[in-house]
Short mmCIF file of C-alpha atoms in Angstrom, two decimals:
data_model
loop_
_atom_site.label_atom_id
_atom_site.label_comp_id
_atom_site.label_asym_id
_atom_site.label_seq_id
_atom_site.Cartn_x
_atom_site.Cartn_y
_atom_site.Cartn_z
CA MET A 1 113.01 14.10 57.59
CA THR A 2 113.13 17.20 59.80
CA ILE A 3 110.65 20.08 59.73
CA LEU A 4 113.37 22.30 58.24
CA ASP A 5 114.02 19.83 55.45
CA SER A 6 110.30 19.68 54.64
CA ALA A 7 110.01 23.46 54.52
CA THR A 8 113.08 23.69 52.30
CA LEU A 9 111.64 21.11 49.91
CA GLN A 10 108.37 23.00 49.68
CA SER A 11 110.26 26.21 48.89
CA PHE A 12 112.20 24.52 46.12
CA LEU A 13 109.01 23.04 44.67
CA ALA A 14 107.30 26.44 44.72
CA LEU A 15 110.30 28.03 43.01
CA PHE A 16 110.38 25.27 40.39
CA VAL A 17 106.68 25.70 39.59
CA ALA A 18 107.08 29.49 39.34
CA VAL A 19 110.06 29.21 37.00
CA ALA A 20 108.29 26.56 34.91
CA LEU A 21 105.28 28.84 34.42
CA ILE A 22 107.32 31.79 33.14
CA PRO A 23 107.84 30.54 29.53
CA PRO A 24 104.17 29.68 28.84
CA ALA A 25 103.09 32.96 30.46
CA ILE A 26 105.46 34.91 28.22
CA TYR A 27 104.19 32.97 25.20
CA LEU A 28 100.54 33.71 26.00
CA ILE A 29 101.20 37.41 26.60
CA HIS A 30 103.21 37.64 23.38
CA ARG A 31 100.43 35.95 21.39
CA ASP A 32 97.81 38.25 22.92
CA TYR A 33 99.95 41.28 22.12
CA CYS A 34 100.31 40.10 18.51
CA ASP A 35 96.52 39.72 18.32
CA PHE A 36 96.20 43.32 19.54
CA LEU A 37 98.60 44.51 16.83
CA SER A 38 96.81 42.45 14.15
CA LEU A 39 93.63 44.50 14.65
CA GLY A 40 95.39 47.42 12.99
CA ALA A 41 95.60 51.10 13.79
CA GLY A 42 92.87 52.58 15.96
CA GLY A 43 92.29 54.98 18.81
CA THR A 44 94.97 53.35 20.99
CA PRO A 45 98.70 53.48 20.12
CA GLN A 46 100.10 50.14 18.94
CA THR A 47 102.67 50.07 21.74
CA PRO A 48 103.14 48.06 24.95
CA VAL A 49 101.66 50.99 26.88
CA GLY A 50 98.64 51.04 24.56
CA TYR A 51 98.25 47.29 25.01
CA LEU A 52 98.30 47.60 28.81
CA LYS A 53 95.70 50.38 28.63
CA VAL A 54 93.38 48.18 26.56
CA LYS A 55 93.85 45.23 28.94
CA PHE A 56 92.94 47.47 31.88
CA LEU A 57 89.82 48.79 30.13
CA GLY A 58 88.91 45.22 29.25
CA LEU A 59 88.24 44.60 32.94
CA PHE A 60 85.18 46.85 32.60
CA ALA A 61 83.97 45.68 29.17
CA LEU A 62 80.40 44.54 28.59
CA PRO A 63 79.96 40.80 29.17
CA ASP A 64 77.76 40.50 26.05
CA PRO A 65 77.73 43.45 23.60
CA CYS A 66 74.90 41.79 21.64
CA VAL A 67 72.42 42.39 24.47
CA PRO A 68 70.75 45.81 24.02
CA HIS A 69 70.98 48.39 26.76
CA PHE A 70 67.92 48.47 29.02
CA LEU A 71 65.79 51.47 28.08
CA PRO A 72 63.86 53.35 30.77
CA HIS A 73 60.32 54.38 29.84
CA GLU A 74 61.37 57.86 28.72
CA HIS A 75 63.69 56.33 26.08
CA CYS A 76 61.20 53.91 24.57
CA GLY A 77 59.72 56.25 21.96
CA ASN A 78 60.51 55.71 18.28
CA GLY A 79 63.72 57.14 16.98
CA TYR A 80 64.59 57.60 13.34
CA LEU A 81 64.28 53.89 12.58
CA THR A 82 60.63 52.93 12.87
CA SER A 83 61.47 49.45 11.53
CA LEU A 84 64.37 47.34 10.25
CA PRO A 85 64.43 43.98 8.47
CA GLN A 86 66.05 41.07 10.28
CA ARG A 87 69.65 40.55 9.15
CA THR A 88 70.05 37.06 7.71
CA GLY A 89 72.59 34.55 8.94
CA ARG A 90 74.72 34.55 12.04
CA ARG A 91 76.37 37.60 13.50
CA PRO A 92 79.97 38.17 12.42
CA GLN A 93 82.76 37.81 14.94
CA ALA A 94 84.06 41.06 16.44
CA LYS A 95 87.25 41.43 18.47
CA GLY A 96 89.07 44.07 20.46
CA ILE A 97 88.21 47.23 22.34
CA ALA A 98 90.42 49.93 20.87
CA PRO A 99 90.58 49.10 18.08
CA HIS A 100 87.29 47.20 17.85
CA ARG A 101 87.04 45.28 14.58
CA GLN A 102 84.80 42.91 12.62
CA MET A 103 86.78 39.75 11.86
CA THR A 104 84.39 37.78 9.62
CA GLN A 105 81.75 38.52 6.92
CA ARG A 106 83.64 41.58 5.71
CA SER A 107 82.44 43.70 2.79
CA PRO A 108 83.59 42.69 -0.68
CA LYS A 109 85.56 45.47 -2.36
CA HIS A 110 82.81 46.46 -4.81
CA VAL A 111 80.20 46.57 -2.03
CA HIS A 112 82.48 48.73 0.11
CA GLU A 113 82.86 51.15 -2.81
CA VAL A 114 79.08 51.38 -3.28
CA PHE A 115 78.61 52.01 0.43
CA ALA A 116 81.37 54.65 0.54
CA GLU A 117 79.60 56.47 -2.30
CA ALA A 118 76.29 56.33 -0.40
CA LEU A 119 77.96 58.04 2.57
CA ARG A 120 79.48 60.63 0.25
CA ASP A 121 75.98 61.39 -1.03
CA LEU A 122 74.85 62.11 2.54
CA ALA A 123 77.78 64.45 3.03
CA ARG A 124 77.33 66.21 -0.32
CA ASP A 125 73.85 67.51 0.50
CA PRO A 126 74.46 70.83 2.32
CA ARG A 127 71.14 70.49 4.18
CA ASN A 128 72.62 67.57 6.15
CA LEU A 129 75.27 69.87 7.66
CA LEU A 130 78.03 67.26 7.38
CA VAL A 131 81.75 67.44 6.75
CA GLU A 132 84.24 64.64 6.16
CA GLY A 133 87.41 64.39 8.22
CA THR A 134 89.83 62.16 10.10
CA SER A 135 87.96 60.19 12.74
CA CYS A 136 88.21 61.75 16.19
CA PHE A 137 87.57 58.43 17.93
CA GLU A 138 89.94 56.35 15.80
CA LYS A 139 92.60 58.96 14.97
CA HIS A 140 92.89 57.10 11.65
CA GLY A 141 90.58 56.68 8.69
CA THR A 142 87.69 58.96 7.87
CA GLY A 143 84.34 59.83 9.33
CA LEU A 144 81.35 62.12 9.02
CA PHE A 145 81.06 65.09 11.38
CA SER A 146 78.10 67.32 12.16
CA LEU A 147 78.67 71.04 11.65
CA ARG A 148 76.04 71.78 14.32
CA PRO A 149 75.98 68.85 16.74
CA ARG A 150 73.19 68.71 19.31
CA THR A 151 74.46 65.49 20.88
CA ARG A 152 77.94 65.56 22.38
CA THR A 153 80.36 63.19 20.67
CA CYS A 154 84.07 63.48 19.89
CA ARG A 155 84.15 66.80 17.95
CA GLY A 156 80.65 66.12 16.67
CA GLU A 157 81.58 62.86 14.97
CA VAL A 158 78.53 61.07 13.55
CA CYS A 159 80.20 57.87 12.35
CA HIS A 160 83.44 56.46 10.99
CA VAL A 161 84.14 53.60 8.60
CA HIS A 162 86.76 50.88 9.10
CA GLY A 163 88.44 50.43 5.74
CA SER A 164 89.89 47.07 6.80
CA ASP A 165 86.50 45.36 7.18
CA GLY A 166 83.73 47.76 6.07
CA SER A 167 82.07 48.06 9.48
CA LEU A 168 81.23 51.36 11.19
CA HIS A 169 81.04 52.89 14.63
CA MET A 170 78.34 55.46 15.29
CA THR A 171 76.30 57.10 18.03
CA LEU A 172 72.56 56.36 17.90
CA TYR A 173 69.40 57.39 19.70
CA PRO A 174 68.81 54.78 22.46
CA ALA A 175 65.73 53.23 20.81
CA ASP A 176 67.50 53.08 17.44
CA ALA A 177 70.55 51.40 18.99
CA LYS A 178 68.27 48.81 20.59
CA LEU A 179 66.49 48.08 17.30
CA VAL A 180 69.78 47.75 15.38
CA ILE A 181 71.09 45.21 17.88
CA GLU A 182 67.83 43.24 18.12
CA ARG A 183 67.58 42.93 14.31
CA GLY A 184 71.16 41.66 14.11
CA TRP A 185 72.74 44.63 12.32
CA GLY A 186 75.20 45.56 15.02
CA GLU A 187 76.37 45.35 18.61
CA ARG A 188 77.36 47.69 21.39
CA HIS A 189 80.94 48.83 21.71
CA PRO A 190 82.46 46.87 24.63
CA LEU A 191 82.93 50.10 26.62
CA ALA A 192 79.50 51.61 25.81
CA ARG A 193 78.05 51.39 29.28
CA GLY A 194 78.09 55.03 30.39
CA GLY A 195 79.46 56.37 33.65
CA TRP A 196 83.17 57.15 33.70
CA LEU A 197 83.64 55.05 30.54
CA ALA A 198 81.74 57.75 28.61
CA ARG A 199 85.04 59.64 28.45
CA PHE A 200 86.12 57.01 25.89
CA VAL A 201 82.92 56.33 23.92
CA PRO A 202 79.28 57.50 24.23
CA LYS A 203 76.83 55.30 26.10
CA HIS A 204 74.97 54.34 22.90
CA PHE A 205 78.05 53.83 20.70
CA VAL A 206 77.39 50.95 18.30
CA MET A 207 79.35 48.88 15.81
CA VAL A 208 77.22 48.41 12.69
CA TYR A 209 78.29 45.38 10.70
CA ALA A 210 79.71 45.69 7.20
CA PRO A 211 77.15 45.38 4.38
CA ARG A 212 77.62 42.10 2.51
CA ASN A 213 75.76 43.08 -0.66
CA GLU A 214 74.15 46.11 -2.29
CA GLU A 215 70.78 45.41 -0.69
CA GLU A 216 72.40 45.63 2.73
CA VAL A 217 74.10 48.88 1.69
CA GLY A 218 70.64 50.46 1.68
CA VAL A 219 69.88 49.22 5.20
CA VAL A 220 73.23 50.31 6.65
CA THR A 221 72.90 53.71 4.97
CA ARG A 222 69.53 54.12 6.73
CA ILE A 223 71.23 53.33 10.02
CA ALA A 224 73.94 55.90 9.27
CA SER A 225 71.18 58.41 8.52
CA ALA A 226 69.76 57.66 11.97
CA ALA A 227 73.11 58.67 13.46
CA VAL A 228 73.01 61.96 11.51
CA TRP A 229 69.47 62.56 12.79
CA TRP A 230 70.53 61.92 16.41
CA VAL A 231 73.83 63.81 16.50
CA SER A 232 72.77 66.79 14.37
CA GLY A 233 69.10 67.06 15.31
CA ILE A 234 68.02 67.65 11.71
CA THR A 235 65.73 66.19 9.08
CA VAL A 236 67.98 64.01 6.92
CA HIS A 237 68.06 64.39 3.13
CA LYS A 238 69.04 61.47 0.91
CA ASN A 239 69.42 61.40 -2.87
CA GLY A 240 68.40 65.05 -3.02
CA THR A 241 65.05 64.51 -1.33
CA ARG A 242 63.82 64.96 2.21
CA ASP A 243 63.59 61.72 4.17
CA ASP A 244 60.12 60.54 5.17
CA ARG A 245 61.17 60.42 8.82
CA SER A 246 61.21 64.13 9.66
CA ARG A 247 61.68 65.68 13.07
CA SER A 248 58.64 66.63 15.13
CA ASP A 249 57.98 68.31 18.47
CA ILE A 250 57.42 64.86 20.00
CA ASP A 251 60.78 63.70 18.66
CA ASN A 252 62.54 66.75 20.03
CA LYS A 253 61.04 66.30 23.50
CA ALA A 254 62.01 62.60 23.67
CA ILE A 255 65.49 63.37 22.37
CA ASP A 256 66.08 66.12 24.92
CA VAL A 257 65.12 63.69 27.71
CA ALA A 258 67.46 61.04 26.30
CA ARG A 259 70.35 63.49 26.12
CA GLU A 260 69.85 64.72 29.66
CA THR A 261 69.58 61.26 31.22
CA SER A 262 72.44 59.75 29.20
CA GLY A 263 74.82 62.58 29.98
CA GLU A 264 75.51 63.25 26.31
CA GLY A 265 74.23 66.81 26.48
CA HIS A 266 74.56 69.32 23.69
CA GLY A 267 77.53 69.54 21.40
CA SER A 268 79.23 72.61 20.02
CA ALA A 269 79.91 73.51 16.42
CA GLU A 270 83.23 74.98 17.55
CA LEU A 271 84.42 71.48 18.40
CA VAL A 272 83.96 70.44 14.79
CA HIS A 273 86.14 73.19 13.35
CA ASP A 274 88.85 72.96 16.01
CA GLY A 275 91.66 71.28 14.10
CA LEU A 276 89.40 69.03 12.01
CA GLU A 277 91.29 67.76 8.99
CA LYS A 278 89.04 67.73 5.94
CA LYS A 279 89.65 64.97 3.43
CA ALA A 280 87.85 62.76 0.91
CA MET A 281 85.86 59.79 2.17
CA VAL A 282 87.95 56.79 1.17
CA GLY A 283 87.38 54.48 4.15
CA ASP A 284 91.07 53.73 4.84
CA GLY A 285 92.53 52.62 8.16
CA GLY A 286 90.71 53.14 11.42
#
């Protein structure tokens, strides 16, 4: 066999292998794209372009969202949540980036309704300075917005609920986010690592798992109150009464340091009113 014949054979073999790999590659890409669509509507369009965007961002996703962010000394002071019970059982499975969804241990319908009413109660009290509207992060579903945000989020959004599974996304004070993750109640958003990714989600953006029963509704509502406390910079009122965890000068100093070092800065009330669609809290989509 000549050298030319050997080179030709190698070329044919390489071409054969390449052609043989095309069908399984197409199958795997198609299945992955279908998985992306199955997560439902979210902040990214359900199109091939949206899919490619998510795959690109996935290159920079956190390796383990269940590991809390390291807190420098200036962030280690107590936030709103001075304590939390340990969540029982294993963590639910979460998938995706945008959208980011809880796939297992979803809220039963009656529990979701009780929780939705608890969030409505937070919004009804005018002292909490909240308004309901279409989620700015998700572009679908509903969320709570601060009328006077002190922490910069998307148009002052405090949290939004995913009607498909009962979970939430919210922005928390660094120490609160750490406690929520350590006690098993949530995990970091895959892109919540700061830097240039902060243009998509805040550094301390957390998925809080769906409550499984009415007892857990109380815990998750406390966590949502912590998000109100952090984004709005107010003393939260629940069930018509002032919460025990009120703001103090020490809180304000620690919070200002956290905002400055995390790049979240101060929000603007004008962002809340700029095109915000008001609607009832029903927890659909998102």
